[in-house]
Amino acid sequence: MAFWWVTAPVDYAVTAFLPIAVNAFITMTDMSDVIANYASETILLLLGASIITVSWEETGLDRRIAAKFLGLVGSNFRKQLVLWFVLSAALSSVLPNSVVCATVTPIAVSMLKFAGEGDIANSRKGSKLLLYIAYAAGVGGLASPLGGAMNLVTVDYIQQLTESEYMYTSWVVRFFPIMLVLLISNIVFMLRDVKKDDSLGGSKQYFIEEYKKMPRMSREEKLSLAMFLTATVLSFTRQLYQSYLPGLKPAYAFIVCAILSFLITSGGGKRLMVWKNVQTKIVWELIYIFAGGLAAGTLINKSGAAKCIGNAVSNLGLTGGFVTVLVIVAVTIILSDVTSNTATAAISIPIVISIIHGIGKNPIPYIYIASVGVNLSFMLPTSIRAIPVGYGLSPKYMLKEGWKLTVIVIVLMSVLCYVMLKYWPAFSAT
């Protein structure tokens, strides 16, 4: 699948169905486990978000949002990149990265279209912006246990080892220096080939004037915006109503609001959203690519391949020093690229614990080190990195940027984690 994504002998969406085809001939797991990925909660979230953003185009809301945003921030591309990166990282520190990437990306796409960079596949600026929104959503998840299910897996194992409740503040304190280095290194790498005067077209004043030329916000635009904001707020405040509406998860909040968007009518009573037209504007490729990545991860895990990788690592004769740290970081980052972050956590954390117990050392700091790699992945369009590919980003461009960033991050994180392990007692405390 990785080879097909990079060389593109067929469309990316076609590649996404390889897990079904392969499992039909070589049964690695029950087929129902594989095809379940093509209708998972995350897939429904992406479908709902896609439908809602179609309503933006139908009402003209997309141009209004883009003009307003460019008028506030300006069109300097370096500033735009940093802003979107920091925004995505900050949001994903307390929210599932798939929700953040699925909601932030279409807003960025609207802005890029308005600025004349809507053809993502042939736009260097558009490709870079969408790629680093996805990267930031992954990086930000490391900041707190709320950043994703993979972190909660880690917390669960720590609680089992310590036999006490884990305080989330402990995570934030220990990962603060790691987050600082990650954010700075990612931003520096992101801006390395961007000139100071690179622009998205037009000055800040130009976009302000364009916004002023637009008519007053229509009722249809307000309703379209309300659907998106309602779904987003419900997703971001899930913990407040979870006990009252246990079934209303973020994915279903987006589906409900997507359904309601079909009820929006114009002043003459005509429906703005008709399925015959809407289905032609939904980014189906995005949905299939994301599902294909999940399905590939299912095969890797259910077939036992991931466990074999872990067993191979456990037989390397590690002693707990720098080489141990380097191997843990490298293997977890690479494994996260070919399967889901949560699956990587579920597989790698217990293996790390058994290795370090065998050495006779405290496993807690090594669990933290494994969590770094579990959260980070840059090279392949699996997990949330499928989202920019669905909007036109070339997987070849992702691999070209991703392998270099992967090497840099492995080196930086290995050195930093080893230094913290050796010289910061609090990092090893339970």
Short mmCIF file of C-alpha atoms in Angstrom, two decimals, residues 93-339:
data_model
loop_
_atom_site.label_atom_id
_atom_site.label_comp_id
_atom_site.label_asym_id
_atom_site.label_seq_id
_atom_site.Cartn_x
_atom_site.Cartn_y
_atom_site.Cartn_z
CA SER A 93 -3.63 18.80 23.13
CA VAL A 94 -7.11 18.47 24.67
CA LEU A 95 -9.14 16.98 21.80
CA PRO A 96 -8.89 13.88 19.59
CA ASN A 97 -6.52 14.71 16.75
CA SER A 98 -8.93 13.27 14.17
CA VAL A 99 -11.62 15.76 15.26
CA VAL A 100 -9.15 18.66 15.14
CA CYS A 101 -7.78 17.74 11.71
CA ALA A 102 -11.26 17.07 10.28
CA THR A 103 -12.58 20.47 11.43
CA VAL A 104 -9.54 22.70 10.85
CA THR A 105 -8.60 21.37 7.39
CA PRO A 106 -11.77 22.39 5.50
CA ILE A 107 -11.51 25.92 6.94
CA ALA A 108 -7.94 26.11 5.63
CA VAL A 109 -9.06 24.72 2.25
CA SER A 110 -11.72 27.45 2.00
CA MET A 111 -9.09 30.09 2.67
CA LEU A 112 -6.72 28.60 0.09
CA LYS A 113 -9.45 28.52 -2.58
CA PHE A 114 -10.25 32.17 -1.96
CA ALA A 115 -6.55 33.04 -2.20
CA GLY A 116 -6.19 31.22 -5.52
CA GLU A 117 -4.38 28.16 -4.12
CA GLY A 118 -7.35 25.77 -4.16
CA ASP A 119 -5.74 23.19 -6.48
CA ILE A 120 -3.89 21.48 -3.62
CA ALA A 121 -2.28 18.82 -5.82
CA ASN A 122 -0.50 21.52 -7.85
CA SER A 123 -0.05 24.11 -5.11
CA ARG A 124 3.19 24.03 -3.11
CA LYS A 125 1.73 26.44 -0.57
CA GLY A 126 -1.56 24.62 -0.26
CA SER A 127 0.15 21.24 0.08
CA LYS A 128 2.53 22.47 2.76
CA LEU A 129 -0.22 24.16 4.78
CA LEU A 130 -2.52 21.12 4.84
CA LEU A 131 0.36 18.72 5.55
CA TYR A 132 1.54 20.68 8.56
CA ILE A 133 -1.97 21.05 9.95
CA ALA A 134 -2.04 17.22 10.08
CA TYR A 135 1.48 17.09 11.55
CA ALA A 136 0.53 19.64 14.22
CA ALA A 137 -2.58 17.68 15.18
CA GLY A 138 -0.33 14.67 15.79
CA VAL A 139 2.36 16.58 17.70
CA GLY A 140 -0.15 18.42 19.89
CA GLY A 141 -1.69 15.16 21.07
CA LEU A 142 1.42 14.49 23.13
CA ALA A 143 0.85 17.54 25.37
CA SER A 144 -1.75 15.92 27.63
CA PRO A 145 -3.52 12.59 28.23
CA LEU A 146 -6.61 14.15 26.64
CA GLY A 147 -4.80 14.33 23.31
CA GLY A 148 -5.97 10.90 22.20
CA ALA A 149 -6.83 7.32 23.10
CA MET A 150 -3.16 6.29 22.70
CA ASN A 151 -2.27 8.45 25.72
CA LEU A 152 -5.08 6.93 27.78
CA VAL A 153 -3.64 3.48 27.02
CA THR A 154 -0.33 4.70 28.44
CA VAL A 155 -2.02 6.14 31.54
CA ASP A 156 -3.84 2.85 32.12
CA TYR A 157 -0.57 0.89 32.13
CA ILE A 158 1.07 3.39 34.50
CA GLN A 159 -1.86 3.07 36.90
CA GLN A 160 -1.56 -0.71 36.79
CA LEU A 161 2.14 -0.50 37.63
CA THR A 162 1.79 2.07 40.42
CA GLU A 163 -1.57 0.81 41.73
CA SER A 164 -2.66 4.42 42.18
CA GLU A 165 -4.58 7.08 40.27
CA TYR A 166 -2.50 8.96 37.73
CA MET A 167 -2.64 12.76 37.89
CA TYR A 168 -2.81 14.35 34.44
CA THR A 169 -0.70 17.28 35.63
CA SER A 170 2.21 14.85 35.99
CA TRP A 171 2.01 14.15 32.26
CA VAL A 172 1.96 17.86 31.34
CA VAL A 173 5.02 18.63 33.51
CA ARG A 174 7.11 15.73 32.21
CA PHE A 175 6.28 16.32 28.55
CA PHE A 176 6.64 20.11 28.60
CA PRO A 177 10.34 20.16 27.54
CA ILE A 178 9.61 17.48 24.93
CA MET A 179 6.71 19.49 23.52
CA LEU A 180 8.82 22.65 23.42
CA VAL A 181 11.56 20.95 21.39
CA LEU A 182 9.00 19.29 19.09
CA LEU A 183 7.14 22.52 18.36
CA ILE A 184 10.31 24.53 17.70
CA SER A 185 11.94 21.83 15.54
CA ASN A 186 8.76 21.24 13.49
CA ILE A 187 8.24 24.96 12.89
CA VAL A 188 11.90 25.51 11.92
CA PHE A 189 11.75 22.55 9.52
CA MET A 190 8.41 23.75 8.13
CA LEU A 191 9.74 27.26 7.39
CA ARG A 192 13.18 26.24 6.08
CA ASP A 193 12.18 26.61 2.40
CA VAL A 194 9.63 29.41 2.78
CA LYS A 195 10.79 32.91 1.86
CA LYS A 196 9.97 35.82 4.17
CA ASP A 197 8.01 37.58 1.43
CA ASP A 198 6.03 34.51 0.26
CA SER A 199 2.36 35.49 0.07
CA LEU A 200 -0.99 33.85 -0.52
CA GLY A 201 -1.84 36.71 -2.87
CA GLY A 202 -3.06 40.17 -2.02
CA SER A 203 -2.28 42.31 1.02
CA LYS A 204 -4.07 42.28 4.34
CA GLN A 205 -5.84 45.49 3.31
CA TYR A 206 -6.92 43.87 0.03
CA PHE A 207 -8.74 41.06 1.86
CA ILE A 208 -10.30 43.54 4.28
CA GLU A 209 -11.70 45.45 1.31
CA GLU A 210 -12.91 42.22 -0.32
CA TYR A 211 -14.77 41.35 2.87
CA LYS A 212 -16.40 44.79 2.98
CA LYS A 213 -17.68 44.31 -0.60
CA MET A 214 -19.63 41.22 0.43
CA PRO A 215 -23.35 41.57 1.20
CA ARG A 216 -24.64 41.12 4.71
CA MET A 217 -24.55 37.58 6.03
CA SER A 218 -27.65 35.76 4.81
CA ARG A 219 -29.95 33.58 6.89
CA GLU A 220 -28.74 30.53 4.95
CA GLU A 221 -25.10 31.33 5.74
CA LYS A 222 -25.90 31.72 9.43
CA LEU A 223 -27.67 28.37 9.52
CA SER A 224 -24.81 26.68 7.67
CA LEU A 225 -22.29 28.14 10.12
CA ALA A 226 -24.51 27.17 13.06
CA MET A 227 -24.50 23.51 11.94
CA PHE A 228 -20.70 23.41 11.86
CA LEU A 229 -20.26 25.29 15.15
CA THR A 230 -22.84 23.11 16.89
CA ALA A 231 -21.10 19.89 15.81
CA THR A 232 -17.69 21.29 16.74
CA VAL A 233 -18.78 22.55 20.17
CA LEU A 234 -20.53 19.25 20.93
CA SER A 235 -17.32 17.42 19.99
CA PHE A 236 -15.12 19.68 22.09
CA THR A 237 -17.37 19.59 25.19
CA ARG A 238 -18.17 15.87 25.12
CA GLN A 239 -17.22 15.40 28.79
CA LEU A 240 -19.94 17.85 29.92
CA TYR A 241 -22.88 15.84 28.58
CA GLN A 242 -21.40 12.35 28.23
CA SER A 243 -23.40 10.94 31.17
CA TYR A 244 -26.70 12.34 29.80
CA LEU A 245 -26.21 11.46 26.12
CA PRO A 246 -23.70 8.59 26.05
CA GLY A 247 -24.45 7.83 22.40
CA LEU A 248 -23.81 11.34 21.07
CA LYS A 249 -20.11 10.94 20.28
CA PRO A 250 -18.34 13.52 18.04
CA ALA A 251 -18.89 11.43 14.90
CA TYR A 252 -22.62 11.27 15.48
CA ALA A 253 -22.84 14.96 16.37
CA PHE A 254 -21.44 15.73 12.91
CA ILE A 255 -23.83 13.28 11.22
CA VAL A 256 -26.84 14.82 13.02
CA CYS A 257 -25.83 18.34 11.98
CA ALA A 258 -25.12 17.11 8.43
CA ILE A 259 -28.68 15.76 8.25
CA LEU A 260 -30.07 19.05 9.55
CA SER A 261 -28.12 20.98 6.90
CA PHE A 262 -30.38 19.38 4.25
CA LEU A 263 -33.32 21.21 5.83
CA ILE A 264 -31.86 24.66 5.10
CA THR A 265 -34.05 26.48 2.58
CA SER A 266 -33.73 29.76 0.70
CA GLY A 267 -36.15 32.64 1.08
CA GLY A 268 -38.37 31.08 -1.59
CA GLY A 269 -38.57 27.77 0.26
CA LYS A 270 -36.19 25.94 -2.07
CA ARG A 271 -33.79 23.48 -0.41
CA LEU A 272 -30.15 24.48 -0.82
CA MET A 273 -28.78 20.99 -0.16
CA VAL A 274 -29.95 18.19 -2.47
CA TRP A 275 -28.17 14.83 -2.27
CA LYS A 276 -27.83 14.54 -6.04
CA ASN A 277 -25.64 17.66 -6.03
CA VAL A 278 -24.03 17.21 -2.60
CA GLN A 279 -22.64 13.74 -3.36
CA THR A 280 -20.58 15.15 -6.24
CA LYS A 281 -18.84 17.58 -3.88
CA ILE A 282 -18.08 15.25 -0.97
CA VAL A 283 -14.40 14.29 -0.82
CA TRP A 284 -15.00 10.54 -1.07
CA GLU A 285 -11.34 9.87 -1.74
CA LEU A 286 -10.46 11.30 1.69
CA ILE A 287 -12.89 8.92 3.39
CA TYR A 288 -11.63 5.82 1.55
CA ILE A 289 -7.95 6.65 2.07
CA PHE A 290 -8.50 7.10 5.80
CA ALA A 291 -10.44 3.83 5.99
CA GLY A 292 -7.77 1.99 4.01
CA GLY A 293 -5.09 3.10 6.44
CA LEU A 294 -7.17 1.83 9.37
CA ALA A 295 -7.78 -1.47 7.59
CA ALA A 296 -4.06 -1.93 6.90
CA GLY A 297 -3.40 -1.36 10.60
CA THR A 298 -5.99 -4.01 11.46
CA LEU A 299 -4.21 -6.57 9.26
CA ILE A 300 -0.80 -5.70 10.72
CA ASN A 301 -2.11 -6.12 14.26
CA LYS A 302 -4.48 -9.08 13.83
CA SER A 303 -1.99 -11.05 11.73
CA GLY A 304 0.59 -10.82 14.52
CA ALA A 305 3.08 -8.82 12.41
CA ALA A 306 3.23 -5.95 14.90
CA LYS A 307 3.81 -8.35 17.79
CA CYS A 308 6.62 -10.02 15.83
CA ILE A 309 8.30 -6.63 15.45
CA GLY A 310 8.01 -6.12 19.21
CA ASN A 311 9.46 -9.56 19.93
CA ALA A 312 12.37 -8.87 17.58
CA VAL A 313 13.09 -5.67 19.54
CA SER A 314 12.98 -7.55 22.84
CA ASN A 315 15.70 -9.90 21.57
CA LEU A 316 18.20 -7.13 20.82
CA GLY A 317 19.89 -7.38 24.24
CA LEU A 318 19.05 -3.84 25.33
CA THR A 319 20.48 -2.56 28.63
CA GLY A 320 18.44 0.58 29.29
CA GLY A 321 20.96 3.13 27.99
CA PHE A 322 20.92 5.43 24.96
CA VAL A 323 20.59 2.56 22.47
CA THR A 324 17.48 1.37 24.32
CA VAL A 325 15.97 4.85 24.14
CA LEU A 326 16.84 5.17 20.44
CA VAL A 327 15.30 1.79 19.56
CA ILE A 328 12.09 2.51 21.51
CA VAL A 329 11.64 5.92 19.87
CA ALA A 330 12.49 4.72 16.34
CA VAL A 331 10.36 1.56 16.41
CA THR A 332 7.27 3.26 17.89
CA ILE A 333 7.45 6.17 15.40
CA ILE A 334 7.81 3.85 12.41
CA LEU A 335 5.10 1.49 13.69
CA SER A 336 2.77 4.47 14.16
CA ASP A 337 3.25 5.27 10.48
CA VAL A 338 1.86 1.93 9.30
CA THR A 339 -0.87 1.40 11.89
#
